[in-house]
Coordinates of C-alpha atoms in Angstrom, one line a residue:
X1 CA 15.5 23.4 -3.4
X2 CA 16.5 27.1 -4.1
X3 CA 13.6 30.1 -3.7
X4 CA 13.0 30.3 -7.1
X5 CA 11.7 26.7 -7.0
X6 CA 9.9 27.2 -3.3
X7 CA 7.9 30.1 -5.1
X8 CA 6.0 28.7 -7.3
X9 CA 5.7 25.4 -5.9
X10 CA 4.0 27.0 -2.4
X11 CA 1.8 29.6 -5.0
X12 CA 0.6 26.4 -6.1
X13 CA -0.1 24.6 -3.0
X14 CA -1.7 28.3 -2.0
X15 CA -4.6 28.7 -5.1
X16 CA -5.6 24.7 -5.0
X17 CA -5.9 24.8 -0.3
X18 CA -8.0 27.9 -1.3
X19 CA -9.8 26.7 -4.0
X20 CA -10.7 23.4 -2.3
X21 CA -11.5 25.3 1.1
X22 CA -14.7 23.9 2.7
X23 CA -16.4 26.6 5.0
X24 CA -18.5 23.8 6.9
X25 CA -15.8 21.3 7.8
X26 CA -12.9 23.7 7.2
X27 CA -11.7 26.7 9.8
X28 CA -12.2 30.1 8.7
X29 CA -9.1 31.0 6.2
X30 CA -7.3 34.7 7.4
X31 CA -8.4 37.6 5.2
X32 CA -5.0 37.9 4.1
X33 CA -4.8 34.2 2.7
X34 CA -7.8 34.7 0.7
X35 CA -7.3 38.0 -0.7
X36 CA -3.6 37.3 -1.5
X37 CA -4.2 33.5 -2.4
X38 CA -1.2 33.0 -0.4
X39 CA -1.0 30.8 2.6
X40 CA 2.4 32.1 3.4
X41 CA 4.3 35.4 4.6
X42 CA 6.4 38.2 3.5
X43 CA 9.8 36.5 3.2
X44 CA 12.2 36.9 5.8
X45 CA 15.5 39.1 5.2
X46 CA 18.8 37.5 5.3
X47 CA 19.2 39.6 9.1
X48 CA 16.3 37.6 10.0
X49 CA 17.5 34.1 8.8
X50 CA 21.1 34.6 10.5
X51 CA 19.9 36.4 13.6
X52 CA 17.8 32.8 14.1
X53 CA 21.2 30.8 13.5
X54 CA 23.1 32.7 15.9
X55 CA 20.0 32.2 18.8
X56 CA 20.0 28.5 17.8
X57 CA 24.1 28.5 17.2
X58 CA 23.4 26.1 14.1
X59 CA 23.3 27.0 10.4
X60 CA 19.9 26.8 9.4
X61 CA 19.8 23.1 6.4
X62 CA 19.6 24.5 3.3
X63 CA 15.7 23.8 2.3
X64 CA 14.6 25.8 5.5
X65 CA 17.2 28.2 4.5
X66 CA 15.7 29.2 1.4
X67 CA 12.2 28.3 1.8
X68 CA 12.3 31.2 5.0
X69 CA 13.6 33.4 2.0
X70 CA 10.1 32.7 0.2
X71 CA 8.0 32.9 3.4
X72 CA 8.8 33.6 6.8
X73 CA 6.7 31.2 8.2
X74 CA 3.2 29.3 6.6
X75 CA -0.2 28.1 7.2
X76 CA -1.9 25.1 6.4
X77 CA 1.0 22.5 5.5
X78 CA -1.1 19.9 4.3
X79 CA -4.4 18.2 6.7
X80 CA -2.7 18.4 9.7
X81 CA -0.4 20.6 10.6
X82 CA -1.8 24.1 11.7
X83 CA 1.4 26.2 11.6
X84 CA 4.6 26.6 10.6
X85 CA 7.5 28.5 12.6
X86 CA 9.4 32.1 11.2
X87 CA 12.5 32.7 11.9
X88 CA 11.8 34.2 15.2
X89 CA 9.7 31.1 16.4
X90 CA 12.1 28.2 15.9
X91 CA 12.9 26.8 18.7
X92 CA 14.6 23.5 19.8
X93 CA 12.2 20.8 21.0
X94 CA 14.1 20.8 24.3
X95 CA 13.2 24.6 24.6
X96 CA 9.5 24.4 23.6
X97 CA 6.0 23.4 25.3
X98 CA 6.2 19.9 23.7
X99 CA 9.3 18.9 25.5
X100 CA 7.5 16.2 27.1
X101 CA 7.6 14.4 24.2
X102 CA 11.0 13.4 24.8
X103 CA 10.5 12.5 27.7
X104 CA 7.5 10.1 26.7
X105 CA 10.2 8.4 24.4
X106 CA 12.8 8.0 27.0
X107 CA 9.8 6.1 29.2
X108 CA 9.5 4.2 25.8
X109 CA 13.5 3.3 25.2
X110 CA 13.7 2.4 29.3
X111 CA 11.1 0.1 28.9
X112 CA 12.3 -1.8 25.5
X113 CA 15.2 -1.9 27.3
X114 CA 14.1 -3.7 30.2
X115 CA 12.6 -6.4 28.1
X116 CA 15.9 -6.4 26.1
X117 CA 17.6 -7.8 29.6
X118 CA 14.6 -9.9 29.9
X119 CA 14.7 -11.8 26.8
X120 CA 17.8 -13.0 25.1
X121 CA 17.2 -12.0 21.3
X122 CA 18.9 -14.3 18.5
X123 CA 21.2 -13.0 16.1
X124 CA 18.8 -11.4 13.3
X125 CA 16.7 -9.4 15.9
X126 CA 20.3 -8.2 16.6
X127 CA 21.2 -7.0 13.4
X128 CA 17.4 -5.4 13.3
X129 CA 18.0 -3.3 16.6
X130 CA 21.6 -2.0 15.1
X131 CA 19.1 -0.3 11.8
X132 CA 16.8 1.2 14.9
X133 CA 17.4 4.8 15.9
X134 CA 17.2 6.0 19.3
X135 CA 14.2 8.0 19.5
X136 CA 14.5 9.9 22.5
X137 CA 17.9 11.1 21.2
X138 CA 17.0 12.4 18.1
X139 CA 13.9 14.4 19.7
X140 CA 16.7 15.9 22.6
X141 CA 19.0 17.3 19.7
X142 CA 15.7 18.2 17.6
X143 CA 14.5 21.5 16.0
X144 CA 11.1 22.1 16.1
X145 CA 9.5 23.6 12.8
X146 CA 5.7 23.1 13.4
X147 CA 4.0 25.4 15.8
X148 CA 0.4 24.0 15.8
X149 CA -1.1 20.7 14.2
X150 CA -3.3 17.9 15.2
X151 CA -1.1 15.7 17.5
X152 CA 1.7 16.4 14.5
X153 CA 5.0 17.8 14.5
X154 CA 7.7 18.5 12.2
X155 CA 11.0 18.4 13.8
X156 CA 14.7 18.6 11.6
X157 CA 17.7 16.8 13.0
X158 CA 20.9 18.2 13.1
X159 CA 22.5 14.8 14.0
X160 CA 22.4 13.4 10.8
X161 CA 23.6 15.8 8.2
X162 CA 23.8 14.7 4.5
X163 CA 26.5 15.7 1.8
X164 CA 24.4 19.2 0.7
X165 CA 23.7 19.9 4.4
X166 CA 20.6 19.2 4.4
X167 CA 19.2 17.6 7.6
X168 CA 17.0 14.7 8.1
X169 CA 14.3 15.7 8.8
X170 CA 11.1 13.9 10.6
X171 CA 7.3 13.7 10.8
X172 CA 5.9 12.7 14.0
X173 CA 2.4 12.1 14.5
X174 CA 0.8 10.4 18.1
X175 CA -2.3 8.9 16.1
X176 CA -0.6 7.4 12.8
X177 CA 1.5 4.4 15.6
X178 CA 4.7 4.6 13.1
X179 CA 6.7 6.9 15.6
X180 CA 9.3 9.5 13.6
X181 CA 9.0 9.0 10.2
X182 CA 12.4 10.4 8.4
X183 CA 13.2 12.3 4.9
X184 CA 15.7 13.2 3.6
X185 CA 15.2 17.1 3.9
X186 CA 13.0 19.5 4.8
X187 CA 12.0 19.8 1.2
X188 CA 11.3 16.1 1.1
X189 CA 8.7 16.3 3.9
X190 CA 7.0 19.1 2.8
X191 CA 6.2 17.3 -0.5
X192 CA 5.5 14.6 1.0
X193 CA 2.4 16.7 2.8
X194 CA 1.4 18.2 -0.7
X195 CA 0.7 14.5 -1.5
X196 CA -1.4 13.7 1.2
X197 CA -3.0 16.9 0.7
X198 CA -4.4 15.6 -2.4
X199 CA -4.9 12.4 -1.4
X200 CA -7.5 13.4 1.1
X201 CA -8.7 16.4 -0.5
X202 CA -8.4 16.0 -3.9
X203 CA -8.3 19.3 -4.9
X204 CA -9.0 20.2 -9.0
X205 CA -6.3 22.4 -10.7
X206 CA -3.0 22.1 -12.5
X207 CA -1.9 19.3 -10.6
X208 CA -4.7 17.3 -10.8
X209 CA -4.7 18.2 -14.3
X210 CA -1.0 17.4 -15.2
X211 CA -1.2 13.4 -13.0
X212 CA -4.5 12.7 -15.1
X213 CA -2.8 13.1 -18.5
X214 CA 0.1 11.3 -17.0
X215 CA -2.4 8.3 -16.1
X216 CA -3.5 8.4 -19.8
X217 CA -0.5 8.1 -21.1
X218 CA 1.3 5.4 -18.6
X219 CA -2.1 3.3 -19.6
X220 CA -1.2 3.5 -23.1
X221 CA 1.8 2.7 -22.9
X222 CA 1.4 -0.6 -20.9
X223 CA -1.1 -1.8 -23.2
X224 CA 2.3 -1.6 -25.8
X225 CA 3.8 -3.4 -23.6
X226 CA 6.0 -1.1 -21.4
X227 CA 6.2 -1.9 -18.0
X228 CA 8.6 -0.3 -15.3
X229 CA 8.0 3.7 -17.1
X230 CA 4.0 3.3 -16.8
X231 CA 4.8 1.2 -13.4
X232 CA 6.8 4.3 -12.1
X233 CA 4.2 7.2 -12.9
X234 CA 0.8 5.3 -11.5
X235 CA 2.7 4.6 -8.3
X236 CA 3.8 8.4 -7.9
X237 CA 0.0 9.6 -9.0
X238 CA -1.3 7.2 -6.9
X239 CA 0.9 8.8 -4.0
X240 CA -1.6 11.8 -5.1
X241 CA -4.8 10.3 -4.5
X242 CA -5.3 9.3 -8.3
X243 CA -7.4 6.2 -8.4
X244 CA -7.7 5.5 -11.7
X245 CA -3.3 5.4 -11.3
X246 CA -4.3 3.0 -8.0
X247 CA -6.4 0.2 -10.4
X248 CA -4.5 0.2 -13.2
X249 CA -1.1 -0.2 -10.6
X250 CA -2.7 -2.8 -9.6
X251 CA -3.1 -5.1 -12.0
X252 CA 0.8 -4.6 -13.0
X253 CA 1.8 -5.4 -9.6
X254 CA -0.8 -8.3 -9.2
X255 CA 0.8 -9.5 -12.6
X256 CA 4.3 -9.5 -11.7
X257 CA 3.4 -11.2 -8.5
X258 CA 3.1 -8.9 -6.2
X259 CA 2.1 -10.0 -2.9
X260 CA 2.8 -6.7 -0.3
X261 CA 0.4 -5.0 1.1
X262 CA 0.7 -2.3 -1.8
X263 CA -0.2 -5.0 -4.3
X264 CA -3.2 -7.1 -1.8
X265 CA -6.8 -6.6 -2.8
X266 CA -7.5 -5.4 0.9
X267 CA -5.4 -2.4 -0.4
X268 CA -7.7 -1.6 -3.4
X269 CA -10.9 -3.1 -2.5
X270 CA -11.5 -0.1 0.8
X271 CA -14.7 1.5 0.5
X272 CA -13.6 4.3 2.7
X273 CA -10.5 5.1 1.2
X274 CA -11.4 4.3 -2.5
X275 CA -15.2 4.6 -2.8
X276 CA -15.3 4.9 -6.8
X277 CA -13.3 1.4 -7.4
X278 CA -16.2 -0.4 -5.3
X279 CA -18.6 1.3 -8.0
X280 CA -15.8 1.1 -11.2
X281 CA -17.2 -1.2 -14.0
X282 CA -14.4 -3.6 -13.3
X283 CA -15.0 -4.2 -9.7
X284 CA -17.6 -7.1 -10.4
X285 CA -15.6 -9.2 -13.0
X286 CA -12.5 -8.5 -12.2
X287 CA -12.3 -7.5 -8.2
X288 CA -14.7 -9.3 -6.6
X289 CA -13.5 -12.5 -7.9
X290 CA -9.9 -11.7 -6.5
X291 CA -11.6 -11.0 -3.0
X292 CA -13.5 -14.4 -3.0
X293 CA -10.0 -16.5 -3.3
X294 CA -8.4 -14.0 -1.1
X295 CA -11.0 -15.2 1.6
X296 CA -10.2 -18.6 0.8
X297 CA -6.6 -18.7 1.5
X298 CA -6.2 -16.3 4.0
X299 CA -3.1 -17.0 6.6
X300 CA -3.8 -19.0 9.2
X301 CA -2.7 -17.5 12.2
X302 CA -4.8 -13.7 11.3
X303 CA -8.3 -15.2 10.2
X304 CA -9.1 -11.8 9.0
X305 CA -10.0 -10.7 4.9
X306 CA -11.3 -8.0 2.9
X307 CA -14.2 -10.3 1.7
X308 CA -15.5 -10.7 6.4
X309 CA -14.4 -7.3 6.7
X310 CA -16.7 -5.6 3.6
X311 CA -19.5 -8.0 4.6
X312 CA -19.4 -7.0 8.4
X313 CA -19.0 -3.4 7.8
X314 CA -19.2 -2.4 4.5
X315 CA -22.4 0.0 2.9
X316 CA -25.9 -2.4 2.4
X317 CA -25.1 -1.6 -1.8
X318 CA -21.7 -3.2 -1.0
X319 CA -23.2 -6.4 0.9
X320 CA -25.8 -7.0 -1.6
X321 CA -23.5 -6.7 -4.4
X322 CA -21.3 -9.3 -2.4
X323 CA -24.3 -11.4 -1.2
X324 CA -25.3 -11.7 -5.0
X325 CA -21.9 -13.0 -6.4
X326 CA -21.8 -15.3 -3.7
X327 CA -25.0 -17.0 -4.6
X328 CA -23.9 -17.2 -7.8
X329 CA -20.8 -19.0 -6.6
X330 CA -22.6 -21.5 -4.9
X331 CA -24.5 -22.7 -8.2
X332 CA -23.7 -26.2 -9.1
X333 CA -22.7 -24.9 -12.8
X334 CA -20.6 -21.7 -11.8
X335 CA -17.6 -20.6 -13.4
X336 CA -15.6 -17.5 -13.6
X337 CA -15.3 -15.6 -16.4
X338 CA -12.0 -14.3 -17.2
X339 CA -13.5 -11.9 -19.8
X340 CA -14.4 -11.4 -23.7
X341 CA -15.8 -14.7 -24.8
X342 CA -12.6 -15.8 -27.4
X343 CA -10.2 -15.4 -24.1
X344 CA -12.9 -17.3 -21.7
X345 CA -13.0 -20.5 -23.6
X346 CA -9.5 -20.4 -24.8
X347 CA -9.0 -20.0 -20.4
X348 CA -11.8 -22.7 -19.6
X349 CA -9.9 -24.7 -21.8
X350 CA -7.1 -25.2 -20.1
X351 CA -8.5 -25.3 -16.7
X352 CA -11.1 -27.6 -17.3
X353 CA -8.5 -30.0 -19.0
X354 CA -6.4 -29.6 -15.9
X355 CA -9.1 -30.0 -13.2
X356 CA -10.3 -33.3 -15.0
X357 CA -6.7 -35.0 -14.2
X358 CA -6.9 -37.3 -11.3
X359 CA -4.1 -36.0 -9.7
X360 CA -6.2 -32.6 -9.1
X361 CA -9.1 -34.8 -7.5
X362 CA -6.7 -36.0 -4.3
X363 CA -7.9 -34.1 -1.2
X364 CA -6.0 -31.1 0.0
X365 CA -5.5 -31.2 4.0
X366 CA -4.0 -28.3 4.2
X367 CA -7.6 -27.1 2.7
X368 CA -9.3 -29.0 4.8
X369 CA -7.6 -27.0 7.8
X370 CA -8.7 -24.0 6.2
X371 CA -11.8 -24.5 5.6
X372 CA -12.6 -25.8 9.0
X373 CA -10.7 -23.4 11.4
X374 CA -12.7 -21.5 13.5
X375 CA -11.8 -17.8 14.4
X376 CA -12.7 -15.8 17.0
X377 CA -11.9 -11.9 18.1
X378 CA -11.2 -11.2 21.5
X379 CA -9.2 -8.0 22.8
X380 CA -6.1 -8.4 25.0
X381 CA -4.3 -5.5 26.3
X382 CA -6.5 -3.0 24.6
X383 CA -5.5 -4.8 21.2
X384 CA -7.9 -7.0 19.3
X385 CA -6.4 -10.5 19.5
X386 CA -7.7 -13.1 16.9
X387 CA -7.9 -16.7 18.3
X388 CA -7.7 -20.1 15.7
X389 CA -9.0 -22.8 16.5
X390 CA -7.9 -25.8 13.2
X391 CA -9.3 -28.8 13.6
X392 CA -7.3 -32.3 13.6
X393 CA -6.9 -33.8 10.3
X394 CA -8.2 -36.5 9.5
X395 CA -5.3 -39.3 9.8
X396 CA -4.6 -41.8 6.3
X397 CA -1.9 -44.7 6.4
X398 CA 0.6 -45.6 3.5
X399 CA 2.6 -48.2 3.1
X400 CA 6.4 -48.0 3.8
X401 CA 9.2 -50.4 2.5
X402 CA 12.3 -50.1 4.1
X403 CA 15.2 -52.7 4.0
X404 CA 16.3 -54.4 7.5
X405 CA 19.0 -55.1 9.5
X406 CA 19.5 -58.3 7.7
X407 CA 18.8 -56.9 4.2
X408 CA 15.1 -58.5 3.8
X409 CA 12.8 -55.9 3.2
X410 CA 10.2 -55.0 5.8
X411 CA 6.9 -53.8 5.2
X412 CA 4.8 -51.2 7.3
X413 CA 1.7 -49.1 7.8
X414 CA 2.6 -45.6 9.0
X415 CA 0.3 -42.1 9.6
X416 CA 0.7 -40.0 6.7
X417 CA -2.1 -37.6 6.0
X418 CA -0.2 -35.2 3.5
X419 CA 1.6 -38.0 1.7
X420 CA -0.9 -38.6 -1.5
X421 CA -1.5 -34.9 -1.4
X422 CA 2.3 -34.2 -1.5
X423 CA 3.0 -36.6 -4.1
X424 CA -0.1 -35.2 -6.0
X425 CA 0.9 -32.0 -6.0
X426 CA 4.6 -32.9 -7.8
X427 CA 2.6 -33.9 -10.5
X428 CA 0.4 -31.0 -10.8
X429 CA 3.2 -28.4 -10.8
X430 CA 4.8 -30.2 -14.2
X431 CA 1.5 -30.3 -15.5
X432 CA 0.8 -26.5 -14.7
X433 CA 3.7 -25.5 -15.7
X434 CA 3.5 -27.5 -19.2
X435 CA 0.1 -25.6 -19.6
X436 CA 2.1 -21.9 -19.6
X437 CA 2.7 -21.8 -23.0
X438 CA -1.1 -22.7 -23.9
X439 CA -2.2 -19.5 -21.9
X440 CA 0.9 -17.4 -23.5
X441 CA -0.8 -17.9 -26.6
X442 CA -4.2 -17.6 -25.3
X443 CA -3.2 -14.2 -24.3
X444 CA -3.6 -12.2 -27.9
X445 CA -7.4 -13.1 -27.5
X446 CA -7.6 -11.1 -24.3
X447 CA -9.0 -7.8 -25.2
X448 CA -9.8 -5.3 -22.2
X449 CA -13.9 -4.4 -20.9
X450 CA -12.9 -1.2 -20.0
X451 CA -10.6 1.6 -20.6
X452 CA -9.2 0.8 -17.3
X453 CA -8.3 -2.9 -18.0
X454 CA -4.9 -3.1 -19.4
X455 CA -4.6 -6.8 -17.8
X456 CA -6.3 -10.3 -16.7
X457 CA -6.1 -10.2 -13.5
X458 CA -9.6 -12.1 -13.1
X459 CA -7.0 -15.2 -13.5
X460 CA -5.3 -15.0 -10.0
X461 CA -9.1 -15.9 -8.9
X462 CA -8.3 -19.7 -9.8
X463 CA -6.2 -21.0 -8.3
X464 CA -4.5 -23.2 -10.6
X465 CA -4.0 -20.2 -12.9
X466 CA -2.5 -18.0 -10.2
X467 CA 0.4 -20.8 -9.7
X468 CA 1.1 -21.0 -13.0
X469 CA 1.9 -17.1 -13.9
X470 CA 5.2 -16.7 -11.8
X471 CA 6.2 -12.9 -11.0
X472 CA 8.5 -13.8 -14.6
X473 CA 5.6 -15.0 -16.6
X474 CA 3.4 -12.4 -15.7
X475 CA 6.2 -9.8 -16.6
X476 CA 6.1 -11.7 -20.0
X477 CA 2.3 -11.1 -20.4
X478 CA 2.5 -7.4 -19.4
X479 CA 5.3 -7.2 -22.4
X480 CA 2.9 -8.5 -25.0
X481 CA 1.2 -5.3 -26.9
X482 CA -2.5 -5.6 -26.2
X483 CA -5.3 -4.2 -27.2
X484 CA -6.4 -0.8 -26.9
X485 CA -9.5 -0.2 -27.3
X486 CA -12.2 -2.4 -24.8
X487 CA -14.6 -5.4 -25.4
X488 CA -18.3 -4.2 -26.5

C-alpha cells in the first residue's frame, strides 16, 4: 500500500475512533487528535525513514515504508494496542524492554522439546511439526512496531521476506492463547485491527454505511439464487461486526453443510457477542430449534453445548425463552414448524411418512449412550476437564449361520447390540435419500418470515431431514430463486 492509499484509509479510521470515543470507559483522547481528527502524526521525511534503516541496518518492508511517510508514528490502532513506534522509536525486540518475551518462548520450545524425546510421535504429528515455526526465533530476529498495548504487540519479521518485500509480519497477544499470529504485511495487520475495531465498537459512518448496503444486496442476490458472490461479502462484513451479514452467513453455510466452528450454532447463538440475534424475530423458529438437536447430539467425549451453556449462564429473558420452548417440546403432540403453512405440511409430509416406517422404530444404541451419559466438570492443571461417564448397553443376540468344517451349516447365538440398528439404518438411508426429490419440490413453497430468512434452516432440527440435504443438495436449494419478500 502506497501513501496515497495509507491517507485516506487512516483519516478514516481517525473520524469513526473519534466519533465512537466514549469518555466514561474510554481514556482521554490528546488535544491534538481531537482538534485535528487525526490519530496520527506529521509524516516523517525521507532523512528520517533512512536514518532508521541505517540504525537498524535493514530496509524498512514497504507498507511501514510508506505508511511512516503518512504518519510518523500513531495512536489507538484498534482496542488494544496503545501506541505505535516513529521512526526514531523502532527498535528490535532483542533491544527493547519486552525482550523477555523471547526468552519466555525459548522456556516454551525447551520444554516441547523435552516431551518431544519423551514421546515417540507417529508420522502425521511429524509432518504437523515441519508446518510449525520456531517461535523463539522469529521473536530474536523481530522488529518491534508497537510501543504500548494491553499485553499486545506488533512485531515484523525480517526472516521471511515475500516477492514485494514486504515482511511477515505478526500479532502477539498473552491473553488471546493463539501465540504469533502471521500476515502477510504490515498493511495486512493493520486492517486486520480496523476490523476488530468495528467488531467491538461498531462505530457508525461510511464504513458502516458502505457493509450495510453490501448486506442488502448479497441478501438479494442469494434469494436469486447466487451463492459463493453473496457467500464472499457476508463473511468479510461479518469480519466487521455486521450481524445481520453473521445470520444470513449462516444459513448458507448451514445449507451447504457446514459443520466448523464458523458454521456451529454455538458460533451464532452467544449472547455476549451477538446480543440482537438472541432477540432477532428468527431466533425462536428458526435458532432455537437448531440449539435443541445440537444438545442432542453433542460429541461424546466434550459433554458441553450452547443449549447447558445458555441455560447455566445466559440472561433470565434468555432461560425463560428457553424454558418455554422446552415445555413445549415435551407435549405429547409437538412438532416443529419449518415455516409458512404450504412448506410445513408439504415438510410434515414427508417426515411423518418416513417416521411411520418400521425400520425408523428399531432402537438406536448409540442414542441410548447419549442420552444416558453422565457428564461431569472437574478442573485439572488449572484447565476445566470434562469427565463421561456412558453407560453399558444393553446387550441383544442374533442368530448367526456359518458353514463348518465339514460343510453342514452351524447355527449360533452371538452378542450383537448394533446389529438390527445397523441393518435398520441401510434401509433408512435409501429411503431418505429416495425422499430428496419430494423436498426439492417442496422447496418453491418455502417463502421467508423475515427479511433476514433467505433459507430453511429450521430443517437441520430433524434429524432425518438434516441427513438427507448433503453439503450438494443443499447447494442445490440455495440455487433455486426464492422468494423475496417474507411470510405475513
Amino acid at each position: 500500500m502506497n501513501r496515497e492509499q495509507w491517507r485516506p484509509f487512516l483519516q478514516r479510521w481517525s473520524e469513526e475512533w473519534i466519533d465512537s470515543h466514549d469518555p466514561e470507559k474510554d481514556a482521554e483522547l490528546d488535544e491534538a487528535v481531537v482538534r485535528d481528527r487525526w490519530l496520527g502524526f506529521a509524516p516523517a521525511s525521507e532523512e528520517e525513514i533512512a536514518a532508521a534503516e541505517v540504525r537498524l541496518g535493514r530496509t524498512l518492508p514497504v507498507s511501514l515504508r510508506e505508511f511512516l511517510a503518512v504518519t510518523n508514528g500513531w495512536r489507538d490502532a484498534g482496542c488494544f494496542i496503545y501506541r505505535l513506534a516513529g521512526t526514531a522509536e523502532l527498535k528490535w525486540l532483542a533491544d527493547s524492554d519486552r525482550s523477555y518475551l523471547i526468552d519466555i518462548y525459548d522456556e516454551l520450545a525447551e520444554g516441547d522439546a523435552e516431551s518431544e524425546d519423551e514421546e515417540e510421535g507417529d508420522e502425521e504429528e511429524e509432518e504437523e511439526d515441519a508446518d510449525v515455526i520456531n517461535e523463539a526465533a522469529v521473536l530474536r530476529r523481530s522488529l518491534l512496531v508497537s510501543l504500548d498495548g494491553d499485553a499486545a504487540d506488533i512485531l515484523l519479521d525480517p526472516g521471511d521476506v515475500n516477492e514485494r518485500g514486504e515482511w511477515t509480519a505478526y500479532w502477539l497477544a498473552s491473553w488471546s492463547g493463539n501465540g504469533l499470529e502471521p500476515f502477510d504485511s504490515f498493511y495486512e495487520l493493520m486492517y486486520d485491527q480496523y476490523k476488530s475495531f468495528h467488531a467491538l465498537r461498531k462505530p457508525e459512518g461510511e464504513t458502516k454505511d458502505r457493509w450495510n448496503t453490501q448486506v442488502e444486496e448479497a441478501r438479494l442476490a442469494a434469494l436469486k439464487g447466487e451463492i459463493d458472490g453473496p457467500l464472499k461479502v457476508l463473511t468479510d462484513a461479518e469480519e466487521f461486526g455486521n450481524e445481520r451479514a453473521l445470520l444470513l452467513r449462516f444459513q448458507m453455510l448451514t445449507m451447504l453443510g457446514g459443520g466448523e466452528h464458523e458454521a456451529g450454532i454455538s458460533h451464532v447463538v452467544n449472547y455476549a457477542h451477538h446480543p440482537g440475534i438472541l432477540q432477532h424475530p428468527l431466533f425462536g423458529g428458526e435458532l432455537l430449534p437448531l440449539v435443541f438437536e445440537e444438545d442432542r447430539t453433542r460429541d461424546l467425549p466434550h459433554g458441553w453445548s450452547t443449549l447447558r451453556f445458555s441455560k447455566e449462564n445466559g440472561p433470565e429473558w434468555l432461560r425463560s425463552l428457553i424454558a418455554d420452548h422446552e415445555a413445549r417440546r415435551a407435549a405429547p403432540d409437538f412438532q416443529l414448524s419449518f415455516g409458512n403453512p404450504e412448506f410445513n405440511a408439504a415438510v410434515h409430509r414427508i417426515t411423518d411418512r418416513l417416521s411411520a416406517d418400521p425400520v425408523f422404530q428399531v432402537p438406536d444404541p448409540y442414542e441410548e449412550q447419549r442420552r444416558n451419559a453422565t457428564y461431569e466438570e472437574t478442573w485439572g492443571d488449572g484447565q476445566p476437564v470434562m469427565r463421561v461417564e456412558i453407560s453399558t448397553l444393553t446387550v441383544s443376540t442374533v442368530l448367526v449361520s456359518e458353514e463348518s468344517e465339514d460343510g453342514v451349516p452351524a447355527d449360533f447365538e452371538a452378542h450383537d447390540p448394533f446389529g438390527a440398528y445397523d441393518r435398520a439404518r441401510e434401509r433408512q438411508r435409501q429411503l431418505i435419500d429416495a425422499a430428496w426429490p419430494e423436498l426439492k419440490e417442496a422447496i418453491r413453497l418455502w417463502r421467508p418470515l423475515h427479511e433476514d430468512h433467505i433459507a430453511p434452516v429450521v430443517l437441520f432440527a430433524d434429524p432425518v431431514l438434516a441427513e438427507m440435504i448433503t453439503g450438494e443438495r443443499g447447494r442445490e436449494i440455495l440455487s433455486m430463486g426464492r422468494e423475496v419478500r417474507p411470510e405475513h
